[in-house]
Coordinates of C-alpha atoms in Angstrom, one line a residue:
M1 CA 15.2 12.7 -2.4
A2 CA 13.2 15.6 -1.0
K3 CA 14.6 17.0 2.3
M4 CA 12.1 17.7 5.1
S5 CA 12.7 19.8 8.2
Y6 CA 10.6 20.2 11.3
K7 CA 10.6 22.8 14.0
E8 CA 7.8 23.2 16.6
S9 CA 8.0 26.9 16.2
D10 CA 7.4 26.6 12.5
R11 CA 3.9 25.1 12.9
D12 CA 1.2 27.5 11.9
V13 CA -2.0 25.6 12.6
I14 CA -4.7 26.3 10.1
G15 CA -6.6 23.0 10.3
A16 CA -9.9 22.3 12.0
I17 CA -9.8 23.4 15.6
N18 CA -13.0 22.6 17.6
T19 CA -11.8 21.9 21.0
Y20 CA -9.4 23.6 23.5
V21 CA -8.6 20.3 25.2
P22 CA -6.8 17.9 23.0
V23 CA -8.0 14.4 22.1
F24 CA -5.6 11.5 21.6
Y25 CA -5.4 8.8 19.0
M26 CA -3.2 5.7 18.6
A27 CA -2.8 4.5 15.0
A28 CA -0.9 2.0 12.9
V29 CA -0.2 1.6 9.2
E30 CA 0.8 -1.8 7.9
G31 CA 2.5 -2.9 4.7
K32 CA 0.9 -5.1 2.2
P33 CA 1.4 -8.9 2.9
S34 CA 3.4 -9.4 -0.4
L35 CA 5.8 -6.4 0.3
I36 CA 8.1 -5.2 3.0
A37 CA 7.1 -1.6 3.6
F38 CA 10.3 -0.5 5.2
P39 CA 13.1 -2.7 3.7
D40 CA 16.1 -0.8 5.0
E41 CA 17.3 1.9 7.4
G42 CA 17.0 4.6 4.7
S43 CA 13.3 3.9 4.2
K44 CA 12.6 4.0 7.9
R45 CA 14.4 7.2 8.2
Y46 CA 12.5 8.7 5.3
Y47 CA 9.2 7.7 6.8
V48 CA 10.1 9.4 10.1
N49 CA 11.0 12.6 8.1
C50 CA 7.5 12.3 6.4
L51 CA 5.9 12.0 9.8
K52 CA 7.5 15.2 11.0
G53 CA 7.4 17.1 7.7
A54 CA 3.6 16.6 7.0
L55 CA 2.5 18.2 10.3
S56 CA 2.4 21.8 9.1
G57 CA -1.1 23.3 8.9
L58 CA -2.9 20.7 10.9
A59 CA -4.3 21.0 14.3
I60 CA -2.4 17.9 15.5
Q61 CA 0.9 17.1 17.3
L62 CA 2.9 14.0 16.9
M63 CA 3.5 12.6 20.4
A64 CA 5.2 9.3 19.7
Y65 CA 6.2 7.0 16.8
S66 CA 8.0 3.8 16.0
V67 CA 8.8 2.3 12.6
T68 CA 9.4 -1.4 12.3
N69 CA 10.0 -3.5 9.2
N70 CA 6.4 -3.6 8.0
R71 CA 4.5 -1.3 10.3
A72 CA 4.5 2.2 11.7
Y73 CA 2.8 3.2 15.0
I74 CA 2.0 6.6 16.2
V75 CA 0.3 8.5 19.0
I76 CA -1.3 11.8 18.0
A77 CA -2.8 14.7 20.0
S78 CA -5.5 16.5 18.0
W79 CA -7.5 19.6 18.5
D80 CA -10.0 18.3 16.0
Q81 CA -12.6 16.1 17.9
A82 CA -13.3 14.1 14.7
P83 CA -10.6 11.8 13.4
V84 CA -10.6 13.7 10.0
S85 CA -7.4 15.8 10.7
F86 CA -5.2 13.0 11.8
L87 CA -6.4 10.6 9.1
N88 CA -5.7 13.2 6.5
Y89 CA -2.3 13.6 8.0
L90 CA -1.5 10.0 7.7
E91 CA -2.7 9.8 4.2
A92 CA -0.4 12.7 3.3
V93 CA 2.5 10.9 5.0
N94 CA 1.8 7.7 3.2
G95 CA 1.4 9.6 0.0
L96 CA 4.9 11.1 0.3
Y97 CA 6.4 7.8 1.3
N98 CA 4.8 5.9 -1.6
Q99 CA 6.5 8.3 -4.0
Y100 CA 9.8 7.5 -2.4
Y101 CA 9.1 3.8 -2.4
A102 CA 8.2 3.9 -6.0
E103 CA 11.4 5.8 -7.0
N104 CA 13.8 3.7 -4.8
F105 CA 12.3 0.2 -4.7
I106 CA 9.4 -0.7 -6.8
N107 CA 6.3 1.1 -8.1
C108 CA 3.4 -1.0 -6.9
G109 CA 0.8 1.7 -6.3
S110 CA 1.0 1.7 -2.5
A111 CA 3.3 0.0 0.0
F112 CA 0.5 -0.1 2.6
K113 CA -2.8 -1.7 3.2
E114 CA -5.7 0.6 2.6
E115 CA -7.1 0.5 6.1
I116 CA -5.4 2.6 8.8
R117 CA -6.0 1.0 12.2
H118 CA -6.8 3.5 14.9
K119 CA -8.6 4.0 18.1
R120 CA -9.4 7.1 20.2
I121 CA -7.8 7.1 23.6
K122 CA -10.1 7.9 26.4
D123 CA -7.9 10.0 28.7
A124 CA -4.4 11.4 29.3
A125 CA -3.3 8.5 31.5
E126 CA -4.1 6.0 28.7
A127 CA -2.3 8.3 26.2
I128 CA 0.8 7.9 28.3
Q129 CA 0.4 4.2 28.2
A130 CA -0.1 4.3 24.4
V131 CA 3.2 6.2 24.1
A132 CA 4.9 3.4 25.9
I133 CA 3.2 0.7 23.8
V134 CA 4.4 2.5 20.6
H135 CA 7.9 2.7 21.9
S136 CA 7.8 -1.0 22.9
Q137 CA 7.0 -2.2 19.4
P138 CA 10.5 -2.5 17.9
A139 CA 11.5 -4.7 20.9
V140 CA 8.2 -6.7 20.6
A141 CA 9.2 -7.3 16.8
G142 CA 12.7 -8.5 17.9
L143 CA 14.5 -5.5 16.3
C144 CA 16.2 -4.5 19.6
A145 CA 16.4 -5.5 23.2
G146 CA 15.0 -2.4 24.9
F147 CA 13.8 1.2 24.3
T148 CA 17.2 3.0 23.9
D149 CA 18.9 0.8 21.3
Y150 CA 16.7 1.5 18.3
E151 CA 17.0 4.5 16.0
F152 CA 13.6 4.8 14.4
T153 CA 11.5 5.6 17.5
S154 CA 10.7 8.8 19.2
Y155 CA 11.8 7.5 22.6
N156 CA 15.4 8.7 22.1
E157 CA 14.1 12.2 21.3
F158 CA 13.0 12.5 25.0
S159 CA 16.6 12.2 26.3
G160 CA 17.8 15.2 28.3
G161 CA 14.4 15.6 30.0
G162 CA 12.8 17.7 27.2
L163 CA 9.7 15.6 26.8
S164 CA 8.4 18.3 24.4
T165 CA 6.1 16.2 22.5
L166 CA 4.2 15.4 25.7
V167 CA 3.3 19.0 26.2
P168 CA -0.5 18.5 25.1
L169 CA -0.8 16.3 28.2
Y170 CA 0.1 19.2 30.5
Q171 CA -3.2 20.7 29.8
V172 CA -4.9 17.7 31.3
M173 CA -2.5 16.9 34.2
G174 CA 0.5 18.6 35.6
R175 CA 4.0 18.3 34.1
E176 CA 5.4 16.5 37.1
E177 CA 2.6 13.9 37.0
V178 CA 3.1 13.3 33.3
I179 CA 6.8 12.7 33.7
N180 CA 6.3 10.3 36.6
R181 CA 3.6 8.3 34.7
Y182 CA 5.8 8.3 31.6
L183 CA 8.8 6.9 33.4
A184 CA 6.6 4.3 35.1
A185 CA 5.0 3.2 31.8
H186 CA 8.5 2.8 30.3
S187 CA 9.7 0.5 33.0
F188 CA 8.9 -2.6 31.0
I189 CA 8.1 -3.6 27.4
Q190 CA 4.4 -3.7 26.4
G191 CA 2.5 -5.4 23.7
L192 CA -0.3 -4.0 21.6
P193 CA -3.9 -3.8 23.2
Q194 CA -5.9 -6.9 22.4
G195 CA -7.8 -6.4 19.2
F196 CA -6.0 -3.2 18.0
M197 CA -4.4 -5.1 15.1
P198 CA -6.4 -7.8 13.4
A199 CA -5.4 -11.4 14.3
E200 CA -4.1 -13.5 11.5
K201 CA -7.0 -15.1 9.6
Q202 CA -7.5 -18.8 10.2
D203 CA -9.9 -19.1 7.4
K204 CA -8.7 -21.5 4.7
F205 CA -8.2 -20.3 1.2
D206 CA -11.4 -22.0 0.1
V207 CA -13.5 -19.9 2.4
E208 CA -11.7 -16.6 1.6
F209 CA -12.0 -17.3 -2.1
E210 CA -15.7 -18.2 -2.0
N211 CA -16.6 -15.0 -0.1
C212 CA -14.6 -12.7 -2.4
P213 CA -16.7 -12.5 -5.6
A214 CA -19.5 -11.0 -3.7
N215 CA -17.3 -8.0 -3.0
F216 CA -17.5 -7.2 -6.7
G217 CA -21.2 -7.7 -7.1
Y218 CA -21.1 -11.3 -8.3
F219 CA -23.1 -13.8 -6.2
G220 CA -23.1 -16.8 -8.5
R221 CA -21.4 -20.1 -7.6
E222 CA -21.6 -22.0 -10.8
A223 CA -19.5 -19.7 -13.1
V224 CA -17.3 -16.7 -12.5
P225 CA -16.5 -14.2 -15.4
K226 CA -12.9 -13.8 -16.0
E227 CA -13.2 -10.1 -15.4
V228 CA -14.5 -10.8 -11.9
L229 CA -12.0 -13.4 -11.2
A230 CA -9.1 -11.0 -12.2
K231 CA -10.4 -8.6 -9.5
V232 CA -10.7 -11.4 -7.0
I233 CA -7.1 -12.4 -7.6
I234 CA -6.0 -8.8 -6.9
D235 CA -8.1 -8.6 -3.8
L236 CA -6.8 -11.9 -2.3
N237 CA -3.2 -10.9 -3.2
E238 CA -3.7 -7.5 -1.6
K239 CA -5.4 -8.6 1.7
S240 CA -3.9 -12.0 2.3
G241 CA -0.7 -12.1 0.3
Y242 CA -1.5 -15.2 -1.8
N243 CA 0.6 -15.1 -5.0
F244 CA -0.8 -15.5 -8.5
D245 CA 0.2 -19.1 -9.0
F246 CA -1.2 -20.3 -5.7
I247 CA -4.6 -18.6 -6.4
T248 CA -5.0 -19.7 -10.0
D249 CA -3.8 -23.2 -9.2
S250 CA -6.2 -23.6 -6.4
V251 CA -9.1 -22.2 -8.4
I252 CA -8.5 -23.6 -11.9
R253 CA -6.8 -26.9 -11.3
Q254 CA -8.9 -27.9 -8.4
R255 CA -12.0 -26.7 -10.4
K256 CA -13.6 -24.9 -7.6
F257 CA -15.4 -22.8 -10.1
V258 CA -16.4 -23.1 -13.7
I259 CA -14.9 -20.1 -15.4
Q260 CA -16.6 -18.2 -18.2
K261 CA -15.5 -15.7 -20.7
S262 CA -17.7 -12.5 -21.0
T263 CA -19.3 -13.9 -24.1
G264 CA -19.7 -17.5 -23.1
P265 CA -18.1 -20.5 -21.5
V266 CA -14.4 -21.2 -22.0
H267 CA -14.0 -23.7 -24.8
V268 CA -13.2 -27.2 -23.6
A269 CA -10.0 -27.4 -25.7
R270 CA -8.4 -24.4 -23.9
T271 CA -5.7 -25.6 -21.6
K272 CA -5.4 -24.6 -18.0
D273 CA -2.0 -22.9 -18.7
Q274 CA -3.6 -20.8 -21.4
L275 CA -6.3 -19.7 -19.0
K276 CA -3.8 -18.8 -16.4
Y277 CA -1.9 -16.7 -18.9
E278 CA -5.1 -14.8 -20.0
L279 CA -5.8 -14.1 -16.3
L280 CA -2.2 -12.9 -15.8
V281 CA -2.6 -10.4 -18.6
M282 CA -5.9 -9.2 -17.2
V283 CA -4.6 -9.0 -13.6
V284 CA -1.4 -7.1 -14.5
A285 CA -3.4 -4.7 -16.7
E286 CA -5.9 -4.1 -14.0
M287 CA -3.2 -3.4 -11.4
C288 CA -1.4 -1.0 -13.8
V289 CA -4.6 1.0 -14.7
R290 CA -6.5 0.9 -11.4
L291 CA -3.8 0.6 -8.7
K292 CA -1.2 2.7 -10.6
C293 CA 1.5 -0.1 -10.4
T294 CA 4.1 -0.4 -13.1
Y295 CA 4.3 -3.6 -15.0
D296 CA 7.4 -4.7 -12.9
G297 CA 5.6 -3.6 -9.7
A298 CA 2.5 -5.7 -10.5
L299 CA 4.6 -8.8 -11.2
A300 CA 6.6 -8.3 -8.0
R301 CA 3.4 -8.0 -5.9
L302 CA 1.9 -11.1 -7.6
G303 CA 5.1 -13.1 -7.3
A304 CA 4.8 -13.9 -11.0
A305 CA 7.3 -14.0 -13.9
G306 CA 6.8 -12.2 -17.2
D307 CA 8.4 -12.1 -20.6
A308 CA 8.4 -10.0 -23.7
T309 CA 5.2 -11.6 -25.0
L310 CA 3.3 -10.8 -21.7
Q311 CA 4.4 -7.2 -22.0
K312 CA 3.0 -7.0 -25.5
D313 CA -0.3 -8.7 -24.5
V314 CA -0.8 -6.4 -21.6
I315 CA -0.3 -3.4 -23.9
I316 CA -2.8 -4.9 -26.4
Y317 CA -5.4 -5.7 -23.7
I318 CA -5.3 -2.1 -22.2
N319 CA -5.4 -0.6 -25.7
N320 CA -8.5 -2.8 -26.7
K321 CA -10.3 -1.9 -23.4
L322 CA -9.5 1.7 -22.9
G323 CA -7.9 2.9 -26.3
Y324 CA -4.7 4.3 -24.8
G325 CA -2.0 5.2 -27.3
Y326 CA 1.4 3.8 -27.4
R327 CA 3.2 6.7 -25.6
Y328 CA 0.8 6.7 -22.7
L329 CA 0.8 3.0 -22.4
M330 CA 4.6 2.9 -22.2
E331 CA 4.5 5.6 -19.4
L332 CA 1.7 3.7 -17.6
L333 CA 3.6 0.5 -17.5
G334 CA 6.9 2.1 -16.5
F335 CA 8.6 1.3 -19.8
A336 CA 11.1 3.6 -21.6
Y337 CA 9.8 5.7 -24.5
P338 CA 10.1 5.7 -27.5
N339 CA 12.0 2.5 -27.5
P340 CA 11.8 1.8 -31.3
V341 CA 13.2 -1.8 -31.0
F342 CA 10.3 -2.8 -28.7
F343 CA 7.8 -0.9 -30.8
R344 CA 8.9 -2.8 -34.0
D345 CA 8.5 -6.1 -32.1
L346 CA 5.1 -5.0 -30.9
V347 CA 4.0 -4.1 -34.5
R348 CA 5.3 -7.4 -35.8
Y349 CA 3.5 -9.3 -33.1
M350 CA 0.3 -7.5 -33.7
C351 CA 0.5 -8.1 -37.5
E352 CA 1.7 -11.8 -37.4
I353 CA -0.1 -13.1 -34.3
K354 CA -3.1 -10.8 -34.0
G355 CA -3.9 -10.2 -37.6
Y356 CA -3.6 -6.4 -37.9
S357 CA -2.2 -4.5 -40.9
K358 CA 0.8 -2.2 -40.1
V359 CA -1.4 0.8 -40.9
A360 CA -4.1 -0.4 -38.6
V361 CA -1.5 -0.9 -35.8
F362 CA -0.3 2.7 -36.2
E363 CA -3.8 4.1 -36.0
K364 CA -4.8 1.8 -33.1
L365 CA -1.8 2.9 -31.0
S366 CA -2.1 6.6 -32.1
V367 CA 1.4 6.7 -33.3
I368 CA 2.5 9.9 -35.0
D369 CA 6.2 10.0 -33.9
K370 CA 8.2 9.8 -37.1
A371 CA 11.0 8.0 -35.1
L372 CA 8.7 5.1 -34.7
I373 CA 7.0 5.0 -38.2
F374 CA 8.9 2.6 -40.5

């Protein structure tokens, strides 16, 4: 695990500076619905280290933070009037944390939703309120009773009267007034401002699903190509947390849509379970290629089960679509290489089930490693 250190004196600001009076932002990052972004104390502690370690070189200062089980809240002072600097900062923080998450939990591309919720704070008085709101969120989430009995918040860093992270406010109002307002704002637990985080969607699955294909340029209602449906499944899983079985059972078994192949309608004799399996192959492949999930990470996000046959079919699907060789495919899916036992099973499967010759398989998978050729 990479160690990060942070000292205020070490900051050498080289980022965009276009104002002498800081502007303030409140922001939140949220884990994906199908994951827990911060599953244990070590992960929360690491994210705090990322928040502090990524500050160098940016014209911003971290004023407050709290990390709960699936969200992180922060207040930032910025000397860049546009939100570019602090959004770049949060993307860097999340990038560092995603590497840690992949190494220690599961490689699922990103632990967080794509959107970073944020608002510009109108003045210093509201910034102090925002600090108190951020410090309140662990108690609001039921993780502690008050401000002082939770480790992963900046509130305890203010002990001893230092209040060093509030220094940007001194440019706007005097130190004594800042401290008095700070103490008053922390006299009670505060919830998030109305509308800051999106309310839970009340739309039924039917409505969400029917609106989703249009996000991928498909506006038909009589037939949905499997390639589009695979992207729709990923989108619904990503945004709303529906698992693979729920989506496919709702769509296929209730016949909300007539589903097509790229080359024509699905044959009547094809069973629903066969169609579900084909969709699972496509969805897992898409998540590995586009979202940089490992095979196991994709299945974890989907809440789906896999077996050795699925592994082989995902490899064959990606190879057919993109031409990737065996070595790169194993790396992409997070499998061990060269893994000769698995390779022999894959060759046998492609020969006996898919109809390839052994020589054709070696050529198709770009295999030149003598340890694999038999």
